[in-house]
Amino acid sequence: MEEEINLQKKYINKIKELNNKENKYYILTMGCQLNENDSEKISGMLEDMGYNKIDKMEEASLIVFNTCCIRENAEDKLFGKLGEAKKIKEKKNTIIAICGCMMQQKHIIEKIKKSYPYVDIIFGTHTLHKLPEDLYKVILNSIKINDVIDIDGKVYEGLPISRNDTVKASVTIMYGCDNFCSYCIVPYVRGRERSRRPEDIIEEVTKLAKDGYKEITLLGQNVNSYMNAERKKDKSIQYGFANLLRDINKIEGIERIRFISPHPKDFTDDVIDAIKDCDKVCKIIHLPLQSGSTNVLKNMNRKYTKESYLNLVNKIKNKIPYVTFSTDIIVGFPGETQEDFEETLDVVEKVKFEQVYMFIYSRRIGTSADKMLNQIPEEIKHKRFDKLKTLVESQIPENNKKYINTIQKVLIEGKSKNNEKMLTGRTETNKVVVLDADEKYINKIIDVKIIEDCMWYLKGGR
Ligand code: 5AD
Ligand code: SF4
């Protein structure tokens, strides 16, 4: 594997020799934080090749679209963007590359070949590290490259990375997913679970701490099954997610640790204890619910019930004082009845999540839910979505009220986008706080008194 990365580094240098100062790239990332993290690796490679990142697509000599396929709207977005890119290519002979989850779907590749033949490079989730080689061939020989493989990619270490932020950083700890929730395309496009070695993760986080990063988010489709696949293969391995949390908690300079996403079915006691014991691990847990109906959960292949989810929440609450939760919910899964939907509302009322990420069920070709006969009409899906949204929004003022006049530890991230004179940061529970304070506090955790509830953010004073 090291050999493969060294080979790619040779291609990076070859392109660097070809490139002049004017080379600019534009990258658009769709989808989740894992994709954002992949884009940071793509940026790392491109910048080592002498490309400079720009925000205006029309000025780029290389355009990269890093795609997502978790819901249908991501596809619409890509095809719209490809139309724009074509016009730019006609003027400037721009190289167009597409990568990410959507490229692992055969019907998408066929559609691109047929309707968007001007795309130069297609690469998938398992061949990201080969971008230098693919790009070199395109530049030199003006050929089209399709570099997508179906087999699971290996875990490659040592790729350059160019990060988007200077305060917070994401670190992927595992790739793929073995759960096959019936609605989800991820296991098909990201392959089987494979974890990075703890020492490689710890080395990366230690370097981030040295570079001044204060907050780390550990990423994976299923973080609390970290090393499960490896433990199954080799019985002598005992290391798991709880050990990783404890080891990262020891790294000097890092002040906050978050992780997304755990699966309720893998939330073992040792993980709860580690969250409790580790002072840097934020006491807000993202615990995807998906549905509050035991029936729907069964059809979703989630492997827990409404009761066991609520029991888990209570167990965590009993062990960790002041813990809060955020969640993901899908409405309109096939066969979801009004009663099923009301069970979801019931869980939302009971748990009082800090944040709820709400999704309308989207049919994904190849998943087992797509073949279910009792699909819910769009109109009902939307009505349920609106009802859930109304409930979630009705809980915000009450939730915000509990912050008023309290002192919160806020990690200051920078100037507010809407008002240059103000700073913005986040509480441990991920609430946005806007305050009037000196710039010297950027990248520091400071005590802030919360003085006003502004619905989507809180106002702080010093
Ligand atoms: N339709 C709607 N939402 C989905 N998610 C995953 N697959 C689908 C789908 N087919 C949601 C889940 C998951 C989040 C990342 O995206 O809630 O937790
Ligand atoms: Fe998809 Fe379920 Fe895996 Fe999450 S755990 S990526 S929802 S299959």
CSV table of C-alpha atoms and ligand atoms in Angstrom, one decimal:
chain,number,residue,atom,x,y,z
A,1,MET,CA,0.0,0.0,0.0
A,2,GLU,CA,2.9,2.3,0.8
A,3,GLU,CA,4.2,1.5,-2.7
A,4,GLU,CA,0.9,2.6,-4.3
A,5,ILE,CA,1.0,5.9,-2.4
A,6,ASN,CA,4.6,6.4,-3.4
A,7,LEU,CA,3.7,5.8,-7.0
A,8,GLN,CA,0.9,8.4,-6.8
A,9,LYS,CA,3.3,10.8,-5.2
A,10,LYS,CA,5.5,10.4,-8.3
A,11,TYR,CA,2.5,11.3,-10.5
A,12,ILE,CA,1.9,14.3,-8.3
A,13,ASN,CA,5.5,15.5,-9.0
A,14,LYS,CA,5.1,14.8,-12.7
A,15,ILE,CA,2.0,16.9,-12.9
A,16,LYS,CA,3.7,19.6,-10.9
A,17,GLU,CA,6.4,19.8,-13.5
A,18,LEU,CA,3.8,20.2,-16.2
A,19,ASN,CA,1.8,22.8,-14.4
A,20,ASN,CA,2.4,26.5,-14.6
A,21,LYS,CA,1.4,29.0,-12.0
A,22,GLU,CA,-2.0,29.7,-13.6
A,23,ASN,CA,-3.5,26.3,-12.8
A,24,LYS,CA,-6.7,26.6,-10.8
A,25,TYR,CA,-9.1,24.0,-9.6
A,26,TYR,CA,-12.7,24.2,-8.4
A,27,ILE,CA,-14.2,21.5,-6.2
A,28,LEU,CA,-17.8,21.1,-5.3
A,29,THR,CA,-18.6,18.6,-2.5
A,30,MET,CA,-22.1,17.2,-2.1
A,31,GLY,CA,-23.3,15.1,0.8
A,32,CYS,CA,-21.9,14.3,4.2
A,33,GLN,CA,-18.9,15.0,6.2
A,34,LEU,CA,-17.2,11.9,5.0
A,35,ASN,CA,-17.3,13.3,1.5
A,36,GLU,CA,-16.1,16.6,2.8
A,37,ASN,CA,-13.1,14.8,4.3
A,38,ASP,CA,-12.5,13.0,1.0
A,39,SER,CA,-12.5,16.4,-0.8
A,40,GLU,CA,-9.9,17.6,1.7
A,41,LYS,CA,-7.7,14.7,0.5
A,42,ILE,CA,-8.4,15.5,-3.2
A,43,SER,CA,-7.5,19.1,-2.4
A,44,GLY,CA,-4.3,18.0,-0.7
A,45,MET,CA,-3.2,16.0,-3.8
A,46,LEU,CA,-4.2,18.8,-6.2
A,47,GLU,CA,-2.4,21.5,-4.3
A,48,ASP,CA,0.7,19.4,-4.2
A,49,MET,CA,0.5,19.2,-8.0
A,50,GLY,CA,0.5,23.0,-8.1
A,51,TYR,CA,-3.2,23.7,-8.4
A,52,ASN,CA,-4.7,26.6,-6.5
A,53,LYS,CA,-8.2,26.4,-5.2
A,54,ILE,CA,-10.8,28.9,-6.4
A,55,ASP,CA,-14.5,29.6,-5.7
A,56,LYS,CA,-15.4,30.5,-9.3
A,57,MET,CA,-16.1,27.5,-11.4
A,58,GLU,CA,-15.7,29.5,-14.7
A,59,GLU,CA,-12.1,30.4,-14.0
A,60,ALA,CA,-10.9,26.8,-13.3
A,61,SER,CA,-8.7,24.6,-15.5
A,62,LEU,CA,-9.9,21.6,-13.5
A,63,ILE,CA,-13.4,21.1,-12.1
A,64,VAL,CA,-14.1,18.3,-9.6
A,65,PHE,CA,-17.5,17.2,-8.5
A,66,ASN,CA,-17.5,15.0,-5.4
A,67,THR,CA,-20.9,13.4,-5.5
A,68,CYS,CA,-23.4,11.8,-3.0
A,69,CYS,CA,-26.2,9.5,-3.7
A,70,ILE,CA,-27.9,9.1,-0.4
A,71,ARG,CA,-31.0,10.9,-1.7
A,72,GLU,CA,-32.4,11.7,-5.1
A,73,ASN,CA,-31.9,15.5,-4.9
A,74,ALA,CA,-28.1,15.0,-5.0
A,75,GLU,CA,-28.4,13.5,-8.5
A,76,ASP,CA,-30.5,16.4,-9.8
A,77,LYS,CA,-27.8,18.8,-8.5
A,78,LEU,CA,-25.0,17.0,-10.3
A,79,PHE,CA,-26.7,16.9,-13.6
A,80,GLY,CA,-27.5,20.6,-13.4
A,81,LYS,CA,-23.9,21.4,-12.6
A,82,LEU,CA,-22.6,19.3,-15.4
A,83,GLY,CA,-24.5,21.4,-17.9
A,84,GLU,CA,-22.7,24.5,-16.5
A,85,ALA,CA,-19.4,22.8,-16.6
A,86,LYS,CA,-19.9,21.9,-20.3
A,87,LYS,CA,-20.2,25.5,-21.3
A,88,ILE,CA,-17.0,26.3,-19.4
A,89,LYS,CA,-15.2,23.4,-21.1
A,90,GLU,CA,-16.2,24.6,-24.5
A,91,LYS,CA,-14.5,28.0,-23.8
A,92,LYS,CA,-11.4,26.9,-21.9
A,93,ASN,CA,-10.9,23.2,-22.5
A,94,THR,CA,-11.3,22.6,-18.8
A,95,ILE,CA,-10.8,19.1,-17.4
A,96,ILE,CA,-13.9,17.8,-15.7
A,97,ALA,CA,-13.6,15.0,-13.0
A,98,ILE,CA,-16.5,13.4,-11.1
A,99,CYS,CA,-16.0,11.2,-8.1
A,100,GLY,CA,-17.7,10.0,-4.9
A,101,CYS,CA,-20.5,7.7,-4.0
A,102,MET,CA,-22.7,8.2,-7.1
A,103,MET,CA,-19.9,6.9,-9.4
A,104,GLN,CA,-20.2,3.5,-7.7
A,105,GLN,CA,-23.7,3.1,-9.3
A,106,LYS,CA,-23.7,1.4,-12.8
A,107,HIS,CA,-26.8,3.2,-14.0
A,108,ILE,CA,-25.2,6.6,-13.3
A,109,ILE,CA,-22.0,5.7,-15.1
A,110,GLU,CA,-24.1,4.7,-18.1
A,111,LYS,CA,-26.1,7.9,-18.0
A,112,ILE,CA,-22.9,10.0,-17.8
A,113,LYS,CA,-21.3,8.1,-20.7
A,114,LYS,CA,-24.4,8.5,-22.9
A,115,SER,CA,-25.5,12.0,-22.0
A,116,TYR,CA,-22.4,13.7,-20.7
A,117,PRO,CA,-19.6,12.3,-22.8
A,118,TYR,CA,-17.4,15.3,-22.3
A,119,VAL,CA,-16.6,14.3,-18.7
A,120,ASP,CA,-12.8,13.4,-18.6
A,121,ILE,CA,-12.3,11.5,-15.4
A,122,ILE,CA,-14.7,9.3,-13.4
A,123,PHE,CA,-13.3,7.8,-10.2
A,124,GLY,CA,-15.1,6.0,-7.4
A,125,THR,CA,-14.8,5.8,-3.6
A,126,HIS,CA,-12.2,3.0,-3.8
A,127,THR,CA,-9.9,4.8,-6.2
A,128,LEU,CA,-9.7,8.3,-4.8
A,129,HIS,CA,-5.9,7.9,-4.1
A,130,LYS,CA,-5.4,7.3,-7.9
A,131,LEU,CA,-6.4,10.7,-9.0
A,132,PRO,CA,-2.8,11.8,-9.7
A,133,GLU,CA,-2.3,8.9,-12.1
A,134,ASP,CA,-5.7,9.4,-13.8
A,135,LEU,CA,-5.2,13.1,-14.2
A,136,TYR,CA,-1.7,12.7,-15.6
A,137,LYS,CA,-3.0,10.4,-18.3
A,138,VAL,CA,-5.7,12.8,-19.2
A,139,ILE,CA,-3.4,15.8,-19.4
A,140,LEU,CA,-0.8,13.9,-21.4
A,141,ASN,CA,-2.9,11.8,-23.8
A,142,SER,CA,-6.3,13.7,-23.8
A,143,ILE,CA,-8.1,10.4,-23.1
A,144,LYS,CA,-11.2,9.7,-21.0
A,145,ILE,CA,-10.7,7.7,-17.9
A,146,ASN,CA,-13.2,5.6,-16.0
A,147,ASP,CA,-11.5,4.3,-12.9
A,148,VAL,CA,-14.2,2.8,-10.7
A,149,ILE,CA,-13.8,-0.6,-9.0
A,150,ASP,CA,-16.4,-2.6,-7.2
A,151,ILE,CA,-14.2,-4.4,-4.7
A,152,ASP,CA,-13.6,-2.7,-1.4
A,153,GLY,CA,-10.7,-0.2,-1.4
A,154,LYS,CA,-7.9,-0.7,1.0
A,155,VAL,CA,-7.2,1.7,3.8
A,156,TYR,CA,-4.5,4.0,2.4
A,157,GLU,CA,-2.4,6.2,4.7
A,158,GLY,CA,-0.2,9.1,3.9
A,159,LEU,CA,-2.2,11.0,1.3
A,160,PRO,CA,-1.6,14.8,1.5
A,161,ILE,CA,-4.6,16.7,2.9
A,162,SER,CA,-5.6,20.3,2.6
A,163,ARG,CA,-8.2,21.2,5.3
A,164,ASN,CA,-11.1,23.6,5.0
A,165,ASP,CA,-10.9,24.9,8.5
A,166,THR,CA,-8.3,25.9,11.1
A,167,VAL,CA,-10.2,25.3,14.3
A,168,LYS,CA,-12.1,22.1,13.7
A,169,ALA,CA,-11.0,19.0,11.8
A,170,SER,CA,-12.6,15.7,10.7
A,171,VAL,CA,-10.8,12.5,11.0
A,172,THR,CA,-12.2,9.4,9.2
A,173,ILE,CA,-11.7,6.4,11.5
A,174,MET,CA,-13.4,3.7,9.4
A,175,TYR,CA,-14.7,3.2,5.9
A,176,GLY,CA,-17.8,1.4,4.6
A,177,CYS,CA,-20.8,-0.1,6.3
A,178,ASP,CA,-22.1,-3.7,6.9
A,179,ASN,CA,-25.5,-2.9,8.2
A,180,PHE,CA,-27.6,-2.8,5.1
A,181,CYS,CA,-30.5,-0.7,6.5
A,182,SER,CA,-33.1,-1.4,3.8
A,183,TYR,CA,-33.4,2.2,2.6
A,184,CYS,CA,-29.7,2.9,2.4
A,185,ILE,CA,-27.4,2.9,-0.6
A,186,VAL,CA,-24.2,3.4,1.4
A,187,PRO,CA,-23.2,-0.3,1.9
A,188,TYR,CA,-23.4,-0.7,-1.9
A,189,VAL,CA,-21.2,2.3,-2.8
A,190,ARG,CA,-18.8,2.4,0.1
A,191,GLY,CA,-18.2,-1.3,0.6
A,192,ARG,CA,-17.6,-3.4,3.7
A,193,GLU,CA,-16.5,-2.0,7.0
A,194,ARG,CA,-12.8,-1.5,7.4
A,195,SER,CA,-11.1,0.5,10.1
A,196,ARG,CA,-7.9,2.5,10.2
A,197,ARG,CA,-5.3,1.4,12.6
A,198,PRO,CA,-5.5,3.2,16.0
A,199,GLU,CA,-1.9,4.3,15.8
A,200,ASP,CA,-2.5,6.0,12.4
A,201,ILE,CA,-5.6,7.8,13.8
A,202,ILE,CA,-3.7,8.9,16.9
A,203,GLU,CA,-0.8,10.2,14.8
A,204,GLU,CA,-3.2,12.2,12.6
A,205,VAL,CA,-4.9,13.7,15.6
A,206,THR,CA,-1.6,14.5,17.4
A,207,LYS,CA,-0.5,16.3,14.3
A,208,LEU,CA,-3.7,18.3,14.1
A,209,ALA,CA,-3.3,19.3,17.8
A,210,LYS,CA,0.3,20.5,17.0
A,211,ASP,CA,-1.2,22.5,14.1
A,212,GLY,CA,-3.5,24.3,16.5
A,213,TYR,CA,-6.8,22.4,15.9
A,214,LYS,CA,-9.0,22.3,19.0
A,215,GLU,CA,-12.0,20.2,17.9
A,216,ILE,CA,-11.9,16.8,16.3
A,217,THR,CA,-14.9,14.9,14.8
A,218,LEU,CA,-14.3,11.2,14.3
A,219,LEU,CA,-16.1,10.1,11.2
A,220,GLY,CA,-17.5,6.8,10.0
A,221,GLN,CA,-20.8,5.3,8.8
A,222,ASN,CA,-20.9,3.3,12.0
A,223,VAL,CA,-18.3,4.6,14.4
A,224,ASN,CA,-19.1,2.4,17.3
A,225,SER,CA,-18.4,-0.7,15.4
A,226,TYR,CA,-14.9,0.6,14.9
A,227,MET,CA,-12.5,-2.4,14.6
A,228,ASN,CA,-15.4,-4.9,14.8
A,229,ALA,CA,-14.6,-6.5,11.4
A,230,GLU,CA,-10.9,-6.7,12.4
A,231,ARG,CA,-11.7,-8.2,15.8
A,232,LYS,CA,-13.8,-10.9,14.1
A,233,LYS,CA,-10.9,-11.9,11.8
A,234,ASP,CA,-8.3,-11.8,14.5
A,235,LYS,CA,-9.4,-12.8,18.0
A,236,SER,CA,-6.3,-11.3,19.6
A,237,ILE,CA,-7.5,-7.8,18.8
A,238,GLN,CA,-9.4,-6.3,21.7
A,239,TYR,CA,-9.2,-2.6,20.8
A,240,GLY,CA,-12.5,-0.9,20.0
A,241,PHE,CA,-14.2,2.5,19.8
A,242,ALA,CA,-14.2,3.0,23.6
A,243,ASN,CA,-10.4,2.5,23.6
A,244,LEU,CA,-10.0,5.0,20.7
A,245,LEU,CA,-12.0,7.6,22.6
A,246,ARG,CA,-9.9,7.2,25.7
A,247,ASP,CA,-6.6,7.4,23.7
A,248,ILE,CA,-7.7,10.5,21.8
A,249,ASN,CA,-8.9,12.1,25.0
A,250,LYS,CA,-5.2,12.0,26.1
A,251,ILE,CA,-3.9,14.0,23.2
A,252,GLU,CA,-2.7,17.4,24.5
A,253,GLY,CA,-4.1,20.4,22.7
A,254,ILE,CA,-7.3,18.8,21.5
A,255,GLU,CA,-10.1,20.2,23.6
A,256,ARG,CA,-13.2,18.8,22.1
A,257,ILE,CA,-14.0,15.4,20.6
A,258,ARG,CA,-17.2,14.6,18.6
A,259,PHE,CA,-18.1,11.5,16.6
A,260,ILE,CA,-20.7,10.7,13.9
A,261,SER,CA,-22.5,8.5,13.5
A,262,PRO,CA,-22.9,5.7,16.0
A,263,HIS,CA,-25.6,3.0,15.6
A,264,PRO,CA,-27.9,2.4,18.5
A,265,LYS,CA,-27.5,-1.3,18.2
A,266,ASP,CA,-23.8,-1.1,18.8
A,267,PHE,CA,-23.9,1.3,21.7
A,268,THR,CA,-22.2,-0.8,24.3
A,269,ASP,CA,-21.6,0.0,27.9
A,270,ASP,CA,-17.9,0.5,27.5
A,271,VAL,CA,-18.6,3.3,24.9
A,272,ILE,CA,-21.0,5.0,27.4
A,273,ASP,CA,-18.4,4.7,30.1
A,274,ALA,CA,-15.7,6.2,27.9
A,275,ILE,CA,-17.9,9.1,26.9
A,276,LYS,CA,-18.6,9.7,30.6
A,277,ASP,CA,-15.0,9.4,31.7
A,278,CYS,CA,-13.4,11.5,28.9
A,279,ASP,CA,-13.6,15.1,29.7
A,280,LYS,CA,-13.0,16.2,26.1
A,281,VAL,CA,-15.8,14.1,24.6
A,282,CYS,CA,-18.8,16.4,24.1
A,283,LYS,CA,-21.8,15.3,26.1
A,284,ILE,CA,-24.1,15.4,23.1
A,285,ILE,CA,-24.6,12.2,21.3
A,286,HIS,CA,-25.9,11.9,17.7
A,287,LEU,CA,-28.1,8.8,17.9
A,288,PRO,CA,-29.9,8.2,14.6
A,289,LEU,CA,-33.5,7.1,15.3
A,290,GLN,CA,-34.8,6.9,11.7
A,291,SER,CA,-38.3,5.9,12.9
A,292,GLY,CA,-40.1,5.7,16.3
A,293,SER,CA,-42.2,2.7,15.1
A,294,THR,CA,-40.9,-0.8,16.0
A,295,ASN,CA,-42.7,-2.1,12.9
A,296,VAL,CA,-41.0,0.3,10.6
A,297,LEU,CA,-37.7,-0.2,12.3
A,298,LYS,CA,-38.0,-3.9,11.6
A,299,ASN,CA,-38.6,-3.3,7.9
A,300,MET,CA,-35.7,-0.8,7.9
A,301,ASN,CA,-33.5,-3.6,9.3
A,302,ARG,CA,-32.3,-1.3,12.1
A,303,LYS,CA,-32.2,-4.1,14.7
A,304,TYR,CA,-33.7,-2.1,17.6
A,305,THR,CA,-37.2,-1.3,18.8
A,306,LYS,CA,-38.9,1.9,19.9
A,307,GLU,CA,-38.6,0.6,23.5
A,308,SER,CA,-35.0,-0.4,23.3
A,309,TYR,CA,-34.1,3.0,21.7
A,310,LEU,CA,-35.8,4.8,24.6
A,311,ASN,CA,-34.2,2.5,27.1
A,312,LEU,CA,-30.8,3.2,25.7
A,313,VAL,CA,-31.4,7.0,25.9
A,314,ASN,CA,-32.5,6.6,29.5
A,315,LYS,CA,-29.5,4.4,30.4
A,316,ILE,CA,-27.1,7.0,28.9
A,317,LYS,CA,-29.0,9.8,30.7
A,318,ASN,CA,-28.7,8.0,34.0
A,319,LYS,CA,-25.0,7.4,33.5
A,320,ILE,CA,-24.0,10.8,32.1
A,321,PRO,CA,-25.6,13.9,33.8
A,322,TYR,CA,-26.6,16.7,31.4
A,323,VAL,CA,-26.2,14.6,28.3
A,324,THR,CA,-28.2,15.6,25.2
A,325,PHE,CA,-29.0,14.0,21.9
A,326,SER,CA,-29.4,14.8,18.3
A,327,THR,CA,-30.8,12.5,15.7
A,328,ASP,CA,-31.7,11.6,12.1
A,329,ILE,CA,-35.3,10.8,11.1
A,330,ILE,CA,-36.8,9.5,7.9
A,331,VAL,CA,-40.5,10.0,7.1
A,332,GLY,CA,-42.5,8.1,4.6
A,333,PHE,CA,-40.6,4.8,4.6
A,334,PRO,CA,-42.6,2.2,2.6
A,335,GLY,CA,-45.6,0.9,4.6
A,336,GLU,CA,-45.4,3.6,7.2
A,337,THR,CA,-48.9,4.1,8.6
A,338,GLN,CA,-50.2,7.2,10.3
A,339,GLU,CA,-49.9,5.3,13.6
A,340,ASP,CA,-46.3,4.4,12.8
A,341,PHE,CA,-45.6,8.1,12.1
A,342,GLU,CA,-47.2,9.1,15.4
A,343,GLU,CA,-44.8,6.8,17.2
A,344,THR,CA,-42.0,8.8,15.7
A,345,LEU,CA,-43.6,12.0,16.9
A,346,ASP,CA,-43.9,10.4,20.3
A,347,VAL,CA,-40.2,9.7,20.5
A,348,VAL,CA,-39.4,13.2,19.5
A,349,GLU,CA,-41.7,14.5,22.2
A,350,LYS,CA,-40.1,12.3,24.8
A,351,VAL,CA,-36.4,12.6,24.0
A,352,LYS,CA,-36.4,16.4,23.3
A,353,PHE,CA,-33.4,16.3,20.9
A,354,GLU,CA,-31.1,19.2,20.6
A,355,GLN,CA,-31.1,18.9,16.8
A,356,VAL,CA,-33.2,16.7,14.5
A,357,TYR,CA,-32.0,16.1,10.9
A,358,MET,CA,-35.2,15.3,9.0
A,359,PHE,CA,-35.4,13.5,5.7
A,360,ILE,CA,-38.1,12.4,3.3
A,361,TYR,CA,-37.7,8.8,2.3
A,362,SER,CA,-36.0,8.6,-1.1
A,363,ARG,CA,-36.1,5.4,-3.2
A,364,ARG,CA,-32.6,4.2,-4.0
A,365,ILE,CA,-32.1,1.7,-6.9
A,366,GLY,CA,-30.6,-1.5,-5.6
A,367,THR,CA,-31.8,-1.3,-2.0
A,368,SER,CA,-34.4,-3.7,-0.6
A,369,ALA,CA,-36.8,-0.9,0.4
A,370,ASP,CA,-37.0,0.2,-3.2
A,371,LYS,CA,-38.5,-3.1,-4.1
A,372,MET,CA,-41.2,-2.9,-1.4
A,373,LEU,CA,-44.6,-2.6,-2.9
A,374,ASN,CA,-46.2,-0.3,-0.4
A,375,GLN,CA,-44.4,3.0,-1.3
A,376,ILE,CA,-46.0,6.1,0.3
A,377,PRO,CA,-47.4,8.7,-2.0
A,378,GLU,CA,-45.3,11.9,-2.2
A,379,GLU,CA,-48.1,14.1,-0.9
A,380,ILE,CA,-48.4,12.1,2.3
A,381,LYS,CA,-44.6,12.0,2.8
A,382,HIS,CA,-44.5,15.8,2.5
A,383,LYS,CA,-47.5,16.3,4.9
A,384,ARG,CA,-45.8,14.1,7.5
A,385,PHE,CA,-42.5,15.9,7.0
A,386,ASP,CA,-44.2,19.2,7.6
A,387,LYS,CA,-45.9,17.9,10.7
A,388,LEU,CA,-42.6,16.6,12.1
A,389,LYS,CA,-40.9,19.9,11.3
A,390,THR,CA,-43.6,21.8,13.1
A,391,LEU,CA,-43.1,19.6,16.2
A,392,VAL,CA,-39.3,19.9,16.1
A,393,GLU,CA,-39.5,23.7,15.6
A,394,SER,CA,-42.0,24.1,18.4
A,395,GLN,CA,-39.5,22.5,20.8
A,396,ILE,CA,-36.7,25.0,19.9
A,397,PRO,CA,-37.8,27.9,22.1
A,398,GLU,CA,-38.2,25.7,25.2
A,399,ASN,CA,-34.8,24.2,24.5
A,400,ASN,CA,-33.2,27.5,23.9
A,401,LYS,CA,-34.7,28.9,27.1
A,402,LYS,CA,-32.7,26.6,29.2
A,403,TYR,CA,-29.5,28.3,28.0
A,404,ILE,CA,-30.6,31.9,28.9
A,405,ASN,CA,-28.5,33.3,31.7
A,406,THR,CA,-26.2,30.3,31.8
A,407,ILE,CA,-22.5,30.4,31.2
A,408,GLN,CA,-21.5,28.2,28.3
A,409,LYS,CA,-18.1,27.1,27.1
A,410,VAL,CA,-18.0,28.3,23.5
A,411,LEU,CA,-15.3,27.4,20.9
A,412,ILE,CA,-14.9,30.6,18.9
A,413,GLU,CA,-14.6,29.7,15.2
A,414,GLY,CA,-14.2,33.1,13.6
A,415,LYS,CA,-16.1,36.2,12.4
A,416,SER,CA,-19.8,35.9,11.9
A,417,LYS,CA,-20.7,35.6,8.2
A,418,ASN,CA,-23.7,37.9,8.6
A,419,ASN,CA,-22.0,40.6,10.7
A,420,GLU,CA,-18.2,41.1,10.4
A,421,LYS,CA,-18.2,42.9,13.8
A,422,MET,CA,-19.4,39.8,15.7
A,423,LEU,CA,-17.7,36.5,16.4
A,424,THR,CA,-19.3,33.1,16.1
A,425,GLY,CA,-18.7,29.8,17.9
A,426,ARG,CA,-20.4,26.7,19.2
A,427,THR,CA,-21.4,25.4,22.6
A,428,GLU,CA,-20.5,21.8,23.5
A,429,THR,CA,-24.0,20.9,22.4
A,430,ASN,CA,-23.3,22.4,19.0
A,431,LYS,CA,-25.5,25.4,19.3
A,432,VAL,CA,-24.3,28.5,17.4
A,433,VAL,CA,-23.5,31.5,19.6
A,434,VAL,CA,-22.9,34.9,18.2
A,435,LEU,CA,-21.2,37.5,20.4
A,436,ASP,CA,-19.4,40.8,20.4
A,437,ALA,CA,-15.8,40.0,21.5
A,438,ASP,CA,-12.2,40.6,20.6
A,439,GLU,CA,-10.8,38.7,17.7
A,440,LYS,CA,-8.0,37.4,19.9
A,441,TYR,CA,-10.5,34.8,21.2
A,442,ILE,CA,-10.7,33.0,17.8
A,443,ASN,CA,-9.7,29.4,18.2
A,444,LYS,CA,-10.2,29.5,21.9
A,445,ILE,CA,-12.8,28.1,24.2
A,446,ILE,CA,-14.1,30.9,26.4
A,447,ASP,CA,-16.9,31.3,29.0
A,448,VAL,CA,-19.9,33.1,27.4
A,449,LYS,CA,-23.0,34.3,29.1
A,450,ILE,CA,-26.1,33.5,27.0
A,451,ILE,CA,-28.3,36.6,26.9
A,452,GLU,CA,-30.8,36.1,24.1
A,453,ASP,CA,-32.6,33.4,22.2
A,454,CYS,CA,-32.6,34.1,18.4
A,455,MET,CA,-34.3,30.8,17.4
A,456,TRP,CA,-31.5,29.4,15.2
A,457,TYR,CA,-28.7,30.8,17.3
A,458,LEU,CA,-28.1,32.2,20.7
A,459,LYS,CA,-26.6,35.6,21.5
A,460,GLY,CA,-23.9,35.8,24.0
A,461,GLY,CA,-22.3,38.5,26.1
A,462,ARG,CA,-19.0,38.7,27.9
B,1,5AD,N1,-34.0,8.4,2.0
B,1,5AD,C1,-34.0,9.4,3.0
B,1,5AD,N2,-33.1,9.5,3.9
B,1,5AD,C2,-32.0,8.6,3.9
B,1,5AD,N3,-31.0,8.5,4.8
B,1,5AD,C3,-30.2,7.5,4.3
B,1,5AD,N4,-30.8,6.9,3.3
B,1,5AD,C4,-31.9,7.6,3.0
B,1,5AD,C5,-33.0,7.5,2.0
B,1,5AD,N5,-32.9,6.5,1.1
B,1,5AD,C6,-30.7,9.4,5.9
B,1,5AD,C7,-30.7,8.6,7.2
B,1,5AD,C8,-29.2,8.7,7.6
B,1,5AD,C9,-28.8,10.0,7.0
B,1,5AD,C10,-27.3,10.2,6.8
B,1,5AD,O1,-29.5,10.1,5.8
B,1,5AD,O2,-31.4,9.3,8.2
B,1,5AD,O3,-29.0,8.6,9.0
B,2,SF4,FE1,-26.8,3.5,5.8
B,2,SF4,FE2,-27.6,2.1,8.0
B,2,SF4,FE3,-25.1,2.0,7.2
B,2,SF4,FE4,-26.0,4.3,8.2
B,2,SF4,S1,-25.9,2.3,9.3
B,2,SF4,S2,-24.7,4.0,6.4
B,2,SF4,S3,-28.1,4.3,7.5
B,2,SF4,S4,-26.8,1.2,6.0
